[in-house]
XYZ file of N, CA and C in Angstrom:
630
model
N 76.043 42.791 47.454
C 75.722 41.382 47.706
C 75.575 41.176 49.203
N 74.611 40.264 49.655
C 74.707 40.363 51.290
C 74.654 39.103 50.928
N 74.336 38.034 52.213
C 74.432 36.707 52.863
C 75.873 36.795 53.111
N 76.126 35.465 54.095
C 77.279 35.172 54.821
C 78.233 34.765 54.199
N 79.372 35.177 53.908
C 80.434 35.474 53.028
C 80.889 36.371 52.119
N 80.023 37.090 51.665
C 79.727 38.177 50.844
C 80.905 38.442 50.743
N 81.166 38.814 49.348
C 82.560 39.019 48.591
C 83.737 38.482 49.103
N 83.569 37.377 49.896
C 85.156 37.124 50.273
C 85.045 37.181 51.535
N 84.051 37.836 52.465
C 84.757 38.763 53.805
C 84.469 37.805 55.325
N 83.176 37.450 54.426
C 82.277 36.429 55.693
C 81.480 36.984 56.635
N 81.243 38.337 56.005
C 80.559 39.634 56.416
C 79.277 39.934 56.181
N 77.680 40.154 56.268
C 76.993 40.611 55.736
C 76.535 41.914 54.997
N 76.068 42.216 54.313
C 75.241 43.334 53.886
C 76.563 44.736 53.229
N 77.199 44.057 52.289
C 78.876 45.036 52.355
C 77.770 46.273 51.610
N 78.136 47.314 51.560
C 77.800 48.815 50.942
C 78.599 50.021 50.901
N 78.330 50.863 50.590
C 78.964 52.290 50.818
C 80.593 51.823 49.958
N 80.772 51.382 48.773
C 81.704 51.312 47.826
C 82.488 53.071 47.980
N 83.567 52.755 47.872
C 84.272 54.004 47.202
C 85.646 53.625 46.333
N 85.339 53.861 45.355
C 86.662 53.734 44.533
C 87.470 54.822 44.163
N 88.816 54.735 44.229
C 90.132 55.370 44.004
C 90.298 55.230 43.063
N 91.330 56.149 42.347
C 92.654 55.682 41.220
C 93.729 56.388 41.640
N 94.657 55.559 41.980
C 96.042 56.113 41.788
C 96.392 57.319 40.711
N 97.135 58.112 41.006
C 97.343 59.434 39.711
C 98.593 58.266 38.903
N 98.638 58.223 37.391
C 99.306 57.661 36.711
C 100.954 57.743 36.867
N 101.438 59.205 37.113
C 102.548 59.420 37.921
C 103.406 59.039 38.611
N 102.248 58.509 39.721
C 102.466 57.646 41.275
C 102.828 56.584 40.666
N 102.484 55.932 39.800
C 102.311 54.391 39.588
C 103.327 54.213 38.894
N 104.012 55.348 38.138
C 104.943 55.076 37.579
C 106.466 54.907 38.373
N 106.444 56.042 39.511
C 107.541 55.936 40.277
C 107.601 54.730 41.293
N 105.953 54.103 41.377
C 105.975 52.869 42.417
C 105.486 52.020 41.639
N 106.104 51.020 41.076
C 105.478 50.020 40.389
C 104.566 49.137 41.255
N 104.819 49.138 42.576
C 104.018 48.319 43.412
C 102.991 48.811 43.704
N 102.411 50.151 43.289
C 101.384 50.955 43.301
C 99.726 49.856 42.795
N 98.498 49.946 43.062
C 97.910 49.615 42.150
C 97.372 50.423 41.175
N 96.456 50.325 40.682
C 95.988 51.105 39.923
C 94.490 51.843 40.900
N 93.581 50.828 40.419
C 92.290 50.869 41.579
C 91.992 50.283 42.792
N 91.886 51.045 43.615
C 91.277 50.802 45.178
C 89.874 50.561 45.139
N 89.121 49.487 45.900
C 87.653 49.776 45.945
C 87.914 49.787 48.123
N 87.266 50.566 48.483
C 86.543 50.634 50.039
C 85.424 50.527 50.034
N 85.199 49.443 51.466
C 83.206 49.492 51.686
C 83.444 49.110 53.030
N 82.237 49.012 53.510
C 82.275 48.057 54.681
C 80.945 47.235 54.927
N 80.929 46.317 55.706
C 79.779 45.511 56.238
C 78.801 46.488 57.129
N 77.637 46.068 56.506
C 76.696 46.964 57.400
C 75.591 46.086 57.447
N 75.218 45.629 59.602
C 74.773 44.623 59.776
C 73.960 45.166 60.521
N 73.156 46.071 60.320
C 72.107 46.311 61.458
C 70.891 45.733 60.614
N 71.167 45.436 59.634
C 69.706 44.449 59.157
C 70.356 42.555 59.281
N 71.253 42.389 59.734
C 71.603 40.699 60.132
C 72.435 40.750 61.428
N 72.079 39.529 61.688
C 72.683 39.265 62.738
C 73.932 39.580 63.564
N 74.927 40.141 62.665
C 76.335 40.263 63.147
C 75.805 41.824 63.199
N 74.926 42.320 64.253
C 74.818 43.901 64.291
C 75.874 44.495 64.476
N 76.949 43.979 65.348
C 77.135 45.309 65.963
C 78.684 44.914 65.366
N 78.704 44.350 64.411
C 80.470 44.246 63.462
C 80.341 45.096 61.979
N 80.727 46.091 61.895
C 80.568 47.574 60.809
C 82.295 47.433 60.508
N 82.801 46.938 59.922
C 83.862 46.984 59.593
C 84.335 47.275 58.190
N 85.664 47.426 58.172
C 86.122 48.298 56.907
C 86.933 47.356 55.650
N 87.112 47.159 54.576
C 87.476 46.145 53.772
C 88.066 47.108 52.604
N 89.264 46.568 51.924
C 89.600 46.957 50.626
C 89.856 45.664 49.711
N 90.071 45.980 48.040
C 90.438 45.185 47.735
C 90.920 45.974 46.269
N 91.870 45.718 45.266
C 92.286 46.829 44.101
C 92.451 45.992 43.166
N 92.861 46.432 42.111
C 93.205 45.946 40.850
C 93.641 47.026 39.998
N 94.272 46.281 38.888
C 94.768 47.061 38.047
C 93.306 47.122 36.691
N 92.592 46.666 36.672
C 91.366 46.785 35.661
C 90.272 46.670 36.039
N 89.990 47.925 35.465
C 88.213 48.603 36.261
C 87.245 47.487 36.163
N 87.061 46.646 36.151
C 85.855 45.382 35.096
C 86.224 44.070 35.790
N 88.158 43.758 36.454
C 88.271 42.860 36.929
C 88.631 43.228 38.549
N 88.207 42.338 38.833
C 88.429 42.522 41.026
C 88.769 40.618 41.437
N 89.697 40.421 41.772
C 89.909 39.452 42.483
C 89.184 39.396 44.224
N 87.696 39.209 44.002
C 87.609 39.208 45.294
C 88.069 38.365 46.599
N 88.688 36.843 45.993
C 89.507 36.532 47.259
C 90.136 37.038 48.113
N 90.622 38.293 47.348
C 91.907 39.071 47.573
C 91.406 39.850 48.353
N 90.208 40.067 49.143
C 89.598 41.235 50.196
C 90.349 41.157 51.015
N 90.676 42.327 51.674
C 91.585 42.774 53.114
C 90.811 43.553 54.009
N 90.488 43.528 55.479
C 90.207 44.268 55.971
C 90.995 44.947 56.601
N 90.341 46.161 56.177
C 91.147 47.601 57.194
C 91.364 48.444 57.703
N 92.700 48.566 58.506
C 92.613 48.999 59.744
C 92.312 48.468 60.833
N 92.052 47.109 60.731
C 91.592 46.584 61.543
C 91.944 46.724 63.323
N 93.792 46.637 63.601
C 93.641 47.141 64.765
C 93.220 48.839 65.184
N 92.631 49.166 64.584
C 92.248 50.818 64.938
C 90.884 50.709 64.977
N 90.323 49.725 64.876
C 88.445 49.888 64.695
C 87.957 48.602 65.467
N 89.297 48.055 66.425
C 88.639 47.186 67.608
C 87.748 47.699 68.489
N 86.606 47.653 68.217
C 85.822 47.817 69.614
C 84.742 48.894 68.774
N 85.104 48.769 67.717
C 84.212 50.551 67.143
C 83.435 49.914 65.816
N 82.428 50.832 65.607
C 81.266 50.587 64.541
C 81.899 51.581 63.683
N 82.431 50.802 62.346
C 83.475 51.433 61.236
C 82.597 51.441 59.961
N 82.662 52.998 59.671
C 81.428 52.444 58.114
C 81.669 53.799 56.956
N 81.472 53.765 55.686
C 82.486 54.839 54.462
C 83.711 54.910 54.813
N 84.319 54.346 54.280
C 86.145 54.401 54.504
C 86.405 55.058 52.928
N 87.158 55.384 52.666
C 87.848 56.969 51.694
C 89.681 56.401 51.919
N 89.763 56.149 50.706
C 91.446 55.488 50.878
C 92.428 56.466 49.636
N 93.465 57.310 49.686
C 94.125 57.654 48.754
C 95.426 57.860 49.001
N 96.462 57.909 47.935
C 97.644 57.871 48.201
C 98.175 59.154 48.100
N 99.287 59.450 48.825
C 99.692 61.071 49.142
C 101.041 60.816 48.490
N 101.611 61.065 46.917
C 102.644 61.156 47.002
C 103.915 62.162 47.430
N 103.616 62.798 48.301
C 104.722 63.523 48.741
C 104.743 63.046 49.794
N 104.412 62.753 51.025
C 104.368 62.424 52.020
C 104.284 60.462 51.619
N 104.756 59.930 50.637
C 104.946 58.585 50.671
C 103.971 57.838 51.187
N 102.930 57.417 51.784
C 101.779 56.807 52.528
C 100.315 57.200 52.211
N 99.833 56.027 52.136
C 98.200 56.013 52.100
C 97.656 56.596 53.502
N 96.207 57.431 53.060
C 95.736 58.166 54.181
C 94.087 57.454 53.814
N 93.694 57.376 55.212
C 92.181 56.828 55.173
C 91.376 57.145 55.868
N 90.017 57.932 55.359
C 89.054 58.579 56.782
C 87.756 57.410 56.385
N 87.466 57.210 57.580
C 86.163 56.651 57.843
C 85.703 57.348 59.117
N 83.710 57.026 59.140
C 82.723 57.304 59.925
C 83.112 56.317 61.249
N 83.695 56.661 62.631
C 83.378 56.012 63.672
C 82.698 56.081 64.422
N 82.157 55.010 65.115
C 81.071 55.119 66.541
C 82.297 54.331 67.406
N 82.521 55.048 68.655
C 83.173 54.351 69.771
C 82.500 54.161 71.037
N 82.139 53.793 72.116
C 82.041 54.358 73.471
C 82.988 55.095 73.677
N 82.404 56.763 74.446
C 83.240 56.980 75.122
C 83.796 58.184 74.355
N 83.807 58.093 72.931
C 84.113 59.134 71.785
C 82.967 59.751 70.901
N 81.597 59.054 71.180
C 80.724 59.128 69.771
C 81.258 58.650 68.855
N 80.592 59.675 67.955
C 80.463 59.367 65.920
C 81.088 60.427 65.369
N 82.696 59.866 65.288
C 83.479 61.269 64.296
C 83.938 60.559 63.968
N 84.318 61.440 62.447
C 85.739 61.358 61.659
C 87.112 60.690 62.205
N 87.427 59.803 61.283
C 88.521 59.416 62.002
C 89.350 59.459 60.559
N 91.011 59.671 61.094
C 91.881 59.518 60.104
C 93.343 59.165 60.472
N 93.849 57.777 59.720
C 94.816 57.894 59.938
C 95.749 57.144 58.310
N 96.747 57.383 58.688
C 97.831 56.920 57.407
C 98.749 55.452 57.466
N 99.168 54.924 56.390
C 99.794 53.549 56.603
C 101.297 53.642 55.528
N 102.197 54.306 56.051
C 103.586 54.539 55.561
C 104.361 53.538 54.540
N 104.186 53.996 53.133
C 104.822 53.246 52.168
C 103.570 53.074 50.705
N 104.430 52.507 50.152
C 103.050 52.076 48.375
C 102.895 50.767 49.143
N 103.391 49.677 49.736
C 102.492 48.753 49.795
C 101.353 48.728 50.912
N 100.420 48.383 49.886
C 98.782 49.091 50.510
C 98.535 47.604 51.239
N 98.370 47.828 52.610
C 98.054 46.437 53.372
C 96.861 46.561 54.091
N 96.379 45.720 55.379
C 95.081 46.037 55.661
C 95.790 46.100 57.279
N 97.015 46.074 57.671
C 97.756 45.867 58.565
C 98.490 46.792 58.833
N 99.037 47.784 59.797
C 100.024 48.186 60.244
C 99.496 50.313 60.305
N 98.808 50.114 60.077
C 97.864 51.587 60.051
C 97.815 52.286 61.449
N 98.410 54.043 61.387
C 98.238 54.474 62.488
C 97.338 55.689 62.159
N 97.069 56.144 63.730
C 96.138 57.242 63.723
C 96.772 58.651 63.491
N 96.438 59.644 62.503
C 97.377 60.922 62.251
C 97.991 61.485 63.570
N 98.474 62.526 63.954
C 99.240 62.659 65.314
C 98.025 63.500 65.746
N 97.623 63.726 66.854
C 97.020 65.076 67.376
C 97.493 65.476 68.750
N 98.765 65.683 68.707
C 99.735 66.026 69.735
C 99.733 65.664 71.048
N 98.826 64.336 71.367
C 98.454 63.699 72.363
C 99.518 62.248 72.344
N 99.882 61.721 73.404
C 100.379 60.521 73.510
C 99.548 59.594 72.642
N 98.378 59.535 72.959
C 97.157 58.437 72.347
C 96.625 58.649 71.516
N 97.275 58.861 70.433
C 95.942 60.033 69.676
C 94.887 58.935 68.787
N 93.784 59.575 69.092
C 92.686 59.004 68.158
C 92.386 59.156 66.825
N 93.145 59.984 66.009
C 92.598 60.165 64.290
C 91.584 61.226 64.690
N 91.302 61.620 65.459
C 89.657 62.832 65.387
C 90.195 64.098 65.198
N 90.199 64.495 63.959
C 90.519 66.326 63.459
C 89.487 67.181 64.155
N 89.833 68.281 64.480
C 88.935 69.193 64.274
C 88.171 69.570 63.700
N 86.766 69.746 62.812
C 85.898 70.407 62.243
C 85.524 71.890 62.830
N 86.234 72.649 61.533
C 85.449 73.989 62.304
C 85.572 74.350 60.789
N 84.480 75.469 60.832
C 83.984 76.389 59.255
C 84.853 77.320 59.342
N 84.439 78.110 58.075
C 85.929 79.118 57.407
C 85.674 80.154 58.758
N 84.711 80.353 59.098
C 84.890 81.722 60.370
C 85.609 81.182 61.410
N 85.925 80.042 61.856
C 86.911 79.775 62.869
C 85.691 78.747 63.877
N 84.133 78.885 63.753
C 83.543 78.512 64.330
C 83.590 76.557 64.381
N 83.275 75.972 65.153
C 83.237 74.571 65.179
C 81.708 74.070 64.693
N 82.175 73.146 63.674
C 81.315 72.412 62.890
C 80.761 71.547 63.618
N 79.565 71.689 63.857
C 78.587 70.797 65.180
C 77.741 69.780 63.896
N 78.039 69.527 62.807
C 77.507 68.351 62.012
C 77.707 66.748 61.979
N 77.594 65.973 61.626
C 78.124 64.520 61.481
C 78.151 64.374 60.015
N 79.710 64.233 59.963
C 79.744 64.053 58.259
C 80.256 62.118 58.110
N 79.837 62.309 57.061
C 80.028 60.415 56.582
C 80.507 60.590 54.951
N 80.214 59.111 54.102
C 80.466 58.806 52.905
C 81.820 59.849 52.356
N 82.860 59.868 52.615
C 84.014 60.233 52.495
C 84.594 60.535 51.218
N 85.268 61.093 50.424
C 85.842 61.155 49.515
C 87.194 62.572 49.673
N 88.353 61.500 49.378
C 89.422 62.816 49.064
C 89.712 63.402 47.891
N 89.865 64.759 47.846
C 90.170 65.582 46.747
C 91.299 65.837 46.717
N 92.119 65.860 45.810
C 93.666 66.912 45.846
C 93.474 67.680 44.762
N 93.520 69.153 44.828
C 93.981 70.023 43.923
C 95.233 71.300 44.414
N 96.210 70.334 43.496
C 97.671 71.013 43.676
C 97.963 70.300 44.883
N 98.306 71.432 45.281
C 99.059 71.373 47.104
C 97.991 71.249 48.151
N 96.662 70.958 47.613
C 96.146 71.137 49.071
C 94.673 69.909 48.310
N 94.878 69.497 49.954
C 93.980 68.399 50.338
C 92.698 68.382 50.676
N 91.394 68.156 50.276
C 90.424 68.260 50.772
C 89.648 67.091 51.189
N 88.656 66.732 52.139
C 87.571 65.897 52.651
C 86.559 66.212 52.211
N 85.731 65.830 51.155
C 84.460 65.656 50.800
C 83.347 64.788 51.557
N 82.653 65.196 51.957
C 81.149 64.621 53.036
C 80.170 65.359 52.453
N 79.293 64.217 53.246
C 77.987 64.603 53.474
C 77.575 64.608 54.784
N 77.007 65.800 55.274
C 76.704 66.029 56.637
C 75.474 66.558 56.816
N 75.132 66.195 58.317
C 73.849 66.220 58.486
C 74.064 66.368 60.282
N 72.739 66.985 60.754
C 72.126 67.469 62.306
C 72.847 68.955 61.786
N 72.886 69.663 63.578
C 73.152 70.937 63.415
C 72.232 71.749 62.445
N 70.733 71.251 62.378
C 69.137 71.715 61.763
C 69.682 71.157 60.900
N 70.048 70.192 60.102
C 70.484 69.413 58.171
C 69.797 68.429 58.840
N 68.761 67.847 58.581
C 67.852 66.417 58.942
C 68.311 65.621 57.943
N 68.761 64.373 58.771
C 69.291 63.088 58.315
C 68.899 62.607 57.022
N 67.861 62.951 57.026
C 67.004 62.140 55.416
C 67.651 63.496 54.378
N 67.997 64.472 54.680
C 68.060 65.297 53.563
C 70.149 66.154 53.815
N 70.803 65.355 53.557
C 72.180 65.472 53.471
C 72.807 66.354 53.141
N 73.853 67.267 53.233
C 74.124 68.172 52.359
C 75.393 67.896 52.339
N 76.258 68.079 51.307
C 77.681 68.645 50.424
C 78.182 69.185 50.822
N 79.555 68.716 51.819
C 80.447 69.721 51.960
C 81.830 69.360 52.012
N 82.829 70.536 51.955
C 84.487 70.556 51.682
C 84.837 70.947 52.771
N 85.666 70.223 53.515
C 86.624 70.496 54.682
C 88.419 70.336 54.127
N 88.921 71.261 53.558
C 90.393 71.660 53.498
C 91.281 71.344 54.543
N 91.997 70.235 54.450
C 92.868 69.984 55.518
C 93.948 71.161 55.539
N 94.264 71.250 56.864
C 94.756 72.241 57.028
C 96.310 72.047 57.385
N 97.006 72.399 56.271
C 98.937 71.428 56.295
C 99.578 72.503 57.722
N 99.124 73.171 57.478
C 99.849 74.209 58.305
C 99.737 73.616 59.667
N 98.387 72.972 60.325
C 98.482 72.512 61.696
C 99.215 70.625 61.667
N 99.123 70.365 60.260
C 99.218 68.848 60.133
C 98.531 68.150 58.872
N 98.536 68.601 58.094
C 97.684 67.637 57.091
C 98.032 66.459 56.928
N 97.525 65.845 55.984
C 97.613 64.265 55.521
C 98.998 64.174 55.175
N 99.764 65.203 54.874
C 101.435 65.381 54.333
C 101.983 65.330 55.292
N 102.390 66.039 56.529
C 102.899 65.782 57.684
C 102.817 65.091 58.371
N 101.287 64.212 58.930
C 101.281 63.472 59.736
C 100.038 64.266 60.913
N 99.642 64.873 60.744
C 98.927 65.586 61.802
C 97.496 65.438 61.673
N 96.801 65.392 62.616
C 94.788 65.345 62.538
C 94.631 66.826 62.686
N 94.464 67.402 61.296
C 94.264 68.731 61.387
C 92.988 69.765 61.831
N 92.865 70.468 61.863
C 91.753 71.508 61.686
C 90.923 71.229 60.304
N 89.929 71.207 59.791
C 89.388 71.633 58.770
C 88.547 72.477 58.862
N 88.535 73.381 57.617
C 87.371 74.094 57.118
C 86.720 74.092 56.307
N 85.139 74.059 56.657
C 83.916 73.142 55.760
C 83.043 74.003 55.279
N 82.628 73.697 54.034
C 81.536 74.379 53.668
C 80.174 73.911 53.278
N 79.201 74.163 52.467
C 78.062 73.850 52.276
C 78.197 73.382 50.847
């Protein structure tokens, strides 16, 4: 839906949906859990509010019903000043906290990956930090590098997390590094627990494939 207000937000042109489900498990040990997450964000380079790309959730417990009053934007203090767009939201139950990557544009940083976590089941649009990357300041920006150790010179977007078992993955689509924009490709970046994954707290290394 675009025009001014769009779903609640007062945002134009919302897109790039991603929906979650909580594992049934989770929900049982956190009743405050929801069930479904939806993520999108405003994307205004076709209206007026160009240069506001911001990030929004909103959940429910039934696939069919969405209280859209109920929109939250988020992250909001982490995407002051930055063009925020595919946000990817899931809950880590061992490590207790929601983890969230979205596409950033900053001055000063470019257009990477960003990730950070918001400690606890209640899912807010408030209080969100950036994973650690052993810096005083840290920005959420992991490493990308492929299984040979080499660094991933791509731009990945449209986000999705995987868990199988014990280990965490980032699903993208990436493109440059010769992948032309119009034609995207599929790939898995394995967070890497050992330097920091989404379980510890750390902006890890990943390794990506095709």
């Amino acid at each position: 839906k675009t025009g001014a207000g769009a779903a609640g937000t007062g945002f134009d042109g919302l897109c790039s949906p991603n929906l979650y489900e909580v594992p049934a498990e989770e929900r049982k040990r956190h009743s405050s859990l929801p069930r479904y997450v939806l993520s999108f964000n405003s994307w205004s380079d076709d209206h007026k509010r160009r240069s506001e790309d911001r990030l929004f959730f909103v959940t429910s417990d039934v696939l069919t019903q969405w209280k859209i009053s109920e929109t939250q934007e988020l992250a909001r203090g982490l995407t002051d000043g930055m063009r925020a767009i595919d946000a990817a939201l899931a809950w880590d139950g061992v490590a207790q906290r929601w983890i969230v990557a979205w596409k950033g544009t900053q001055d000063g940083l470019g257009t990477k990956t960003r990730l950070a976590f918001l400690a606890g089941p209640a899912l807010s649009g408030q209080g969100w930090q950036f994973l650690p990357d052993g810096t005083s300041s840290p920005t959420g920006i992991p490493a990308m590098t492929l299984y040979d150790g080499s660094p991933s010179h791509t731009t990945s977007e449209n986000y999705q997390f995987l868990q199988r078992g014990a280990t965490w993955s980032l699903v993208t689509s990436d493109y440059g590094d010769g992948v032309p924009a119009n034609n995207r490709t599929t790939w898995v970046y394995d967070l890497a627990p050992a330097r920091g994954g989404p379980r510890d707290g750390g902006a890890a290394p990943a390794a990506g494939r095709g």
